[in-house]
PDB file of C-alpha atoms in Angstrom:
ATOM      1  CA  MET A   1       8.842   9.667  27.312  1.00  0.00           C
ATOM      2  CA  GLY A   2       9.375   6.404  25.511  1.00  0.00           C
ATOM      3  CA  SER A   3       7.371   3.375  26.642  1.00  0.00           C
ATOM      4  CA  GLU A   4       4.103   1.588  26.110  1.00  0.00           C
ATOM      5  CA  PHE A   5       1.034   3.768  25.644  1.00  0.00           C
ATOM      6  CA  GLN A   6      -0.706   3.928  29.054  1.00  0.00           C
ATOM      7  CA  ASP A   7      -3.893   5.462  27.920  1.00  0.00           C
ATOM      8  CA  TRP A   8      -6.170   4.885  24.904  1.00  0.00           C
ATOM      9  CA  ARG A   9      -6.206   8.599  24.283  1.00  0.00           C
ATOM     10  CA  GLU A  10      -2.462   8.587  23.958  1.00  0.00           C
ATOM     11  CA  PHE A  11      -2.722   5.646  21.609  1.00  0.00           C
ATOM     12  CA  MET A  12      -5.384   7.493  19.522  1.00  0.00           C
ATOM     13  CA  PHE A  13      -3.302  10.688  19.373  1.00  0.00           C
ATOM     14  CA  TRP A  14      -0.224   8.906  18.017  1.00  0.00           C
ATOM     15  CA  TRP A  15      -2.383   6.798  15.682  1.00  0.00           C
ATOM     16  CA  ALA A  16      -3.982   9.943  14.294  1.00  0.00           C
ATOM     17  CA  ALA A  17      -0.581  11.640  13.987  1.00  0.00           C
ATOM     18  CA  SER A  18       0.856   8.556  12.146  1.00  0.00           C
ATOM     19  CA  LEU A  19      -2.202   8.439   9.884  1.00  0.00           C
ATOM     20  CA  PHE A  20      -1.771  12.103   8.982  1.00  0.00           C
ATOM     21  CA  ALA A  21       1.977  11.613   8.341  1.00  0.00           C
ATOM     22  CA  ALA A  22       1.388   8.540   6.156  1.00  0.00           C
ATOM     23  CA  THR A  23      -1.448  10.351   4.293  1.00  0.00           C
ATOM     24  CA  THR A  24       0.817  13.285   3.529  1.00  0.00           C
ATOM     25  CA  VAL A  25       3.510  11.083   2.102  1.00  0.00           C
ATOM     26  CA  VAL A  26       1.173   8.786   0.163  1.00  0.00           C
ATOM     27  CA  VAL A  27      -0.818  11.650  -1.360  1.00  0.00           C
ATOM     28  CA  ALA A  28       2.411  13.386  -2.422  1.00  0.00           C
ATOM     29  CA  ARG A  29       3.793  10.165  -3.945  1.00  0.00           C
ATOM     30  CA  LEU A  30       0.508   9.454  -5.741  1.00  0.00           C
ATOM     31  CA  GLY A  31       0.386  12.982  -7.035  1.00  0.00           C
ATOM     32  CA  LEU A  32       3.916  12.743  -8.379  1.00  0.00           C
ATOM     33  CA  LYS A  33       3.288   9.336  -9.874  1.00  0.00           C
ATOM     34  CA  LEU A  34      -0.135   9.931 -11.410  1.00  0.00           C
ATOM     35  CA  TYR A  35      -0.024  13.541 -12.277  1.00  0.00           C
ATOM     36  CA  GLY A  36       3.733  14.294 -12.540  1.00  0.00           C
ATOM     37  CA  ALA A  37       5.662  13.641 -15.704  1.00  0.00           C
ATOM     38  CA  GLN A  38       3.351  10.887 -16.932  1.00  0.00           C
ATOM     39  CA  THR A  39       0.975  12.355 -19.475  1.00  0.00           C
ATOM     40  CA  ASP A  40       1.019   9.439 -21.867  1.00  0.00           C
ATOM     41  CA  PHE A  41      -2.722   8.993 -22.226  1.00  0.00           C
ATOM     42  CA  PRO A  42      -3.216   6.111 -24.694  1.00  0.00           C
ATOM     43  CA  ALA A  43      -5.081   6.810 -27.893  1.00  0.00           C
ATOM     44  CA  ASP A  44      -6.609   3.273 -28.140  1.00  0.00           C
ATOM     45  CA  PRO A  45      -9.975   3.472 -26.227  1.00  0.00           C
ATOM     46  CA  VAL A  46      -9.647  -0.062 -24.779  1.00  0.00           C
ATOM     47  CA  MET A  47      -6.116   0.591 -23.594  1.00  0.00           C
ATOM     48  CA  ALA A  48      -7.148   3.974 -22.274  1.00  0.00           C
ATOM     49  CA  MET A  49      -9.886   2.269 -20.165  1.00  0.00           C
ATOM     50  CA  HIS A  50      -7.381  -0.233 -18.713  1.00  0.00           C
ATOM     51  CA  TRP A  51      -4.884   2.563 -18.059  1.00  0.00           C
ATOM     52  CA  ARG A  52      -7.447   4.704 -16.291  1.00  0.00           C
ATOM     53  CA  ARG A  53      -8.694   1.787 -14.120  1.00  0.00           C
ATOM     54  CA  ARG A  54      -5.134   0.745 -13.248  1.00  0.00           C
ATOM     55  CA  ARG A  55      -4.400   4.316 -11.956  1.00  0.00           C
ATOM     56  CA  GLN A  56      -7.704   4.363 -10.076  1.00  0.00           C
ATOM     57  CA  TYR A  57      -7.039   1.067  -8.328  1.00  0.00           C
ATOM     58  CA  VAL A  58      -3.417   1.807  -7.519  1.00  0.00           C
ATOM     59  CA  ALA A  59      -4.500   5.040  -5.808  1.00  0.00           C
ATOM     60  CA  LEU A  60      -7.313   3.189  -4.035  1.00  0.00           C
ATOM     61  CA  ALA A  61      -4.977   0.527  -2.833  1.00  0.00           C
ATOM     62  CA  GLU A  62      -2.520   3.062  -1.421  1.00  0.00           C
ATOM     63  CA  LEU A  63      -5.217   5.078   0.289  1.00  0.00           C
ATOM     64  CA  SER A  64      -7.046   2.135   1.829  1.00  0.00           C
ATOM     65  CA  ALA A  65      -3.704   0.840   3.259  1.00  0.00           C
ATOM     66  CA  LEU A  66      -3.296   4.076   5.294  1.00  0.00           C
ATOM     67  CA  PRO A  67      -5.024   2.847   8.482  1.00  0.00           C
ATOM     68  CA  ALA A  68      -2.927  -0.281   8.444  1.00  0.00           C
ATOM     69  CA  PHE A  69       0.291   1.905   8.121  1.00  0.00           C
ATOM     70  CA  ALA A  70      -0.726   3.900  11.167  1.00  0.00           C
ATOM     71  CA  THR A  71      -1.686   0.798  13.170  1.00  0.00           C
ATOM     72  CA  ILE A  72       1.468  -1.133  12.325  1.00  0.00           C
ATOM     73  CA  SER A  73       3.700   1.752  13.367  1.00  0.00           C
ATOM     74  CA  VAL A  74       1.849   2.487  16.646  1.00  0.00           C
ATOM     75  CA  VAL A  75       1.598  -1.193  17.619  1.00  0.00           C
ATOM     76  CA  LEU A  76       5.319  -1.636  16.867  1.00  0.00           C
ATOM     77  CA  VAL A  77       6.184   1.298  19.086  1.00  0.00           C
ATOM     78  CA  SER A  78       3.868   0.103  21.804  1.00  0.00           C
ATOM     79  CA  TYR A  79       5.356  -3.416  21.968  1.00  0.00           C
ATOM     80  CA  GLN A  80       8.985  -2.443  21.417  1.00  0.00           C
ATOM     81  CA  GLN A  81       8.951   0.363  24.057  1.00  0.00           C
ATOM     82  CA  LEU A  82      10.204   2.923  21.603  1.00  0.00           C
ATOM     83  CA  ASN A  83       9.695   6.705  21.617  1.00  0.00           C
ATOM     84  CA  PRO A  84       6.162   7.527  20.343  1.00  0.00           C
ATOM     85  CA  VAL A  85       7.670   9.890  17.751  1.00  0.00           C
ATOM     86  CA  ALA A  86       9.095   6.738  16.139  1.00  0.00           C
ATOM     87  CA  ALA A  87       5.479   5.775  15.280  1.00  0.00           C
ATOM     88  CA  VAL A  88       5.139   8.863  13.125  1.00  0.00           C
ATOM     89  CA  LEU A  89       8.507   8.260  11.436  1.00  0.00           C
ATOM     90  CA  LEU A  90       7.625   4.633  10.851  1.00  0.00           C
ATOM     91  CA  ALA A  91       4.318   5.636   9.287  1.00  0.00           C
ATOM     92  CA  LEU A  92       6.135   8.080   7.034  1.00  0.00           C
ATOM     93  CA  ALA A  93       8.586   5.364   5.963  1.00  0.00           C
ATOM     94  CA  GLN A  94       5.739   2.940   5.225  1.00  0.00           C
ATOM     95  CA  GLY A  95       3.932   5.539   3.156  1.00  0.00           C
ATOM     96  CA  PHE A  96       7.131   6.274   1.274  1.00  0.00           C
ATOM     97  CA  VAL A  97       7.827   2.615   0.539  1.00  0.00           C
ATOM     98  CA  GLY A  98       4.278   1.878  -0.418  1.00  0.00           C
ATOM     99  CA  PHE A  99       1.912  -1.024  -0.020  1.00  0.00           C
ATOM    100  CA  PRO A 100       3.132  -3.272  -2.886  1.00  0.00           C
ATOM    101  CA  LEU A 101       6.703  -3.202  -1.574  1.00  0.00           C
ATOM    102  CA  LEU A 102       5.537  -3.868   1.936  1.00  0.00           C
ATOM    103  CA  LEU A 103       3.564  -6.874   0.702  1.00  0.00           C
ATOM    104  CA  ASP A 104       6.628  -8.115  -1.153  1.00  0.00           C
ATOM    105  CA  GLY A 105       8.667  -7.762   2.033  1.00  0.00           C
ATOM    106  CA  ALA A 106       6.072  -9.510   4.170  1.00  0.00           C
ATOM    107  CA  ALA A 107       5.814 -12.335   1.657  1.00  0.00           C
ATOM    108  CA  PHE A 108       9.596 -12.739   1.685  1.00  0.00           C
ATOM    109  CA  LEU A 109       9.718 -12.791   5.483  1.00  0.00           C
ATOM    110  CA  PHE A 110       6.886 -15.285   5.917  1.00  0.00           C
ATOM    111  CA  ARG A 111       8.278 -17.486   3.148  1.00  0.00           C
ATOM    112  CA  ARG A 112      11.648 -17.592   4.957  1.00  0.00           C
ATOM    113  CA  ARG A 113      10.031 -18.124   8.295  1.00  0.00           C
ATOM    114  CA  LEU A 114       7.946 -21.006   7.018  1.00  0.00           C
ATOM    115  CA  GLY A 115      10.862 -22.516   5.149  1.00  0.00           C
ATOM    116  CA  LEU A 116       9.218 -22.192   1.729  1.00  0.00           C
ATOM    117  CA  GLN A 117      11.197 -21.344  -1.361  1.00  0.00           C
ATOM    118  CA  GLN A 118      10.035 -18.775  -3.902  1.00  0.00           C
ATOM    119  CA  GLN A 119       8.137 -20.410  -6.752  1.00  0.00           C
ATOM    120  CA  ALA A 120       9.696 -19.847 -10.113  1.00  0.00           C
ATOM    121  CA  GLY A 121       7.617 -17.859 -12.621  1.00  0.00           C
ATOM    122  CA  THR A 122       5.419 -16.093 -10.064  1.00  0.00           C
ATOM    123  CA  PRO A 123       5.577 -12.326 -10.639  1.00  0.00           C
ATOM    124  CA  PRO A 124       5.901 -10.130  -7.560  1.00  0.00           C
ATOM    125  CA  GLU A 125       2.851  -8.238  -6.392  1.00  0.00           C
ATOM    126  CA  GLY A 126       4.734  -4.916  -6.637  1.00  0.00           C
ATOM    127  CA  GLY A 127       4.489  -4.898 -10.394  1.00  0.00           C
ATOM    128  CA  THR A 128       1.479  -2.609 -10.257  1.00  0.00           C
ATOM    129  CA  ASN A 129       3.362   0.282  -8.789  1.00  0.00           C
ATOM    130  CA  GLY A 130       3.257   2.583 -11.771  1.00  0.00           C
TER     131      GLY A 130
ATOM    132  CA  MET B   1      -8.548   0.348  19.764  1.00  0.00           C
ATOM    133  CA  VAL B   2     -10.304  -2.781  18.601  1.00  0.00           C
ATOM    134  CA  GLU B   3     -12.205  -0.671  16.123  1.00  0.00           C
ATOM    135  CA  ILE B   4      -8.922   0.661  14.698  1.00  0.00           C
ATOM    136  CA  LEU B   5      -7.585  -2.874  14.409  1.00  0.00           C
ATOM    137  CA  ILE B   6     -10.705  -3.992  12.524  1.00  0.00           C
ATOM    138  CA  LEU B   7     -10.560  -0.888  10.289  1.00  0.00           C
ATOM    139  CA  SER B   8      -6.893  -1.640   9.527  1.00  0.00           C
ATOM    140  CA  VAL B   9      -7.512  -5.240   8.627  1.00  0.00           C
ATOM    141  CA  ILE B  10     -10.440  -4.251   6.363  1.00  0.00           C
ATOM    142  CA  GLY B  11      -8.314  -1.531   4.757  1.00  0.00           C
ATOM    143  CA  ALA B  12      -5.482  -3.917   4.175  1.00  0.00           C
ATOM    144  CA  GLY B  13      -7.733  -6.434   2.667  1.00  0.00           C
ATOM    145  CA  PHE B  14      -9.261  -3.872   0.417  1.00  0.00           C
ATOM    146  CA  ALA B  15      -5.827  -2.650  -0.551  1.00  0.00           C
ATOM    147  CA  VAL B  16      -4.766  -6.189  -1.544  1.00  0.00           C
ATOM    148  CA  ALA B  17      -7.949  -6.547  -3.634  1.00  0.00           C
ATOM    149  CA  ALA B  18      -7.412  -3.225  -5.335  1.00  0.00           C
ATOM    150  CA  LEU B  19      -3.791  -4.103  -6.074  1.00  0.00           C
ATOM    151  CA  ARG B  20      -4.881  -7.360  -7.699  1.00  0.00           C
ATOM    152  CA  VAL B  21      -7.329  -5.446  -9.928  1.00  0.00           C
ATOM    153  CA  ALA B  22      -4.601  -2.942 -10.819  1.00  0.00           C
ATOM    154  CA  LEU B  23      -2.274  -5.894 -11.650  1.00  0.00           C
ATOM    155  CA  HIS B  24      -4.992  -7.392 -13.845  1.00  0.00           C
ATOM    156  CA  HIS B  25      -5.274  -4.076 -15.787  1.00  0.00           C
ATOM    157  CA  THR B  26      -1.531  -3.813 -16.076  1.00  0.00           C
ATOM    158  CA  LYS B  27      -1.406  -7.288 -17.636  1.00  0.00           C
ATOM    159  CA  GLU B  28      -4.227  -6.275 -20.039  1.00  0.00           C
ATOM    160  CA  ILE B  29      -2.275  -3.258 -21.083  1.00  0.00           C
ATOM    161  CA  GLU B  30       0.824  -5.380 -21.649  1.00  0.00           C
ATOM    162  CA  ILE B  31      -1.140  -7.831 -23.728  1.00  0.00           C
ATOM    163  CA  ILE B  32      -2.555  -5.029 -25.944  1.00  0.00           C
ATOM    164  CA  GLN B  33       0.887  -3.459 -26.323  1.00  0.00           C
ATOM    165  CA  HIS B  34       2.325  -6.871 -27.242  1.00  0.00           C
ATOM    166  CA  ARG B  35      -0.368  -7.428 -29.849  1.00  0.00           C
ATOM    167  CA  SER B  36       0.021  -3.991 -31.405  1.00  0.00           C
ATOM    168  CA  SER B  37       3.762  -4.378 -31.628  1.00  0.00           C
ATOM    169  CA  GLN B  38       3.267  -7.671 -33.512  1.00  0.00           C
ATOM    170  CA  ASP B  39       0.876  -6.061 -36.047  1.00  0.00           C
TER     171      ASP B  39
END
């Protein structure tokens, strides 16, 4: 079964399956993170506005990254000749890890590949994950 | 498939932009908390 996708319909099927899997994980994670144990709504109105917007934009970032999760996993499977089920599992893993951590990992890899060293005092992008 | 790639790139760009806005609000919250702890 495992090999490159021969047909665009096969590609679309596994892409849709990966998208659904990543959506399930991301929505569950967002639900836990935003509506789980955290009920510390700030009393200060300015702080409450920032708090609400931060939550909104974190959710927006995770949800808008979903097509990229599905595409990355399906393209990886297509080029590495893996079993197509691996695309779904990869999409699940990406949804579980989350976009800020993926960006951190990508930045680390590219920095190493380009031979650049991490600049001191630059906070990681993953600091918004909360 | 090209449409999916374009959609993914747009989504990833939008996600980065949204993360930057979220980071900005996180910093604002930290500044307010820091100020209120000093008062």
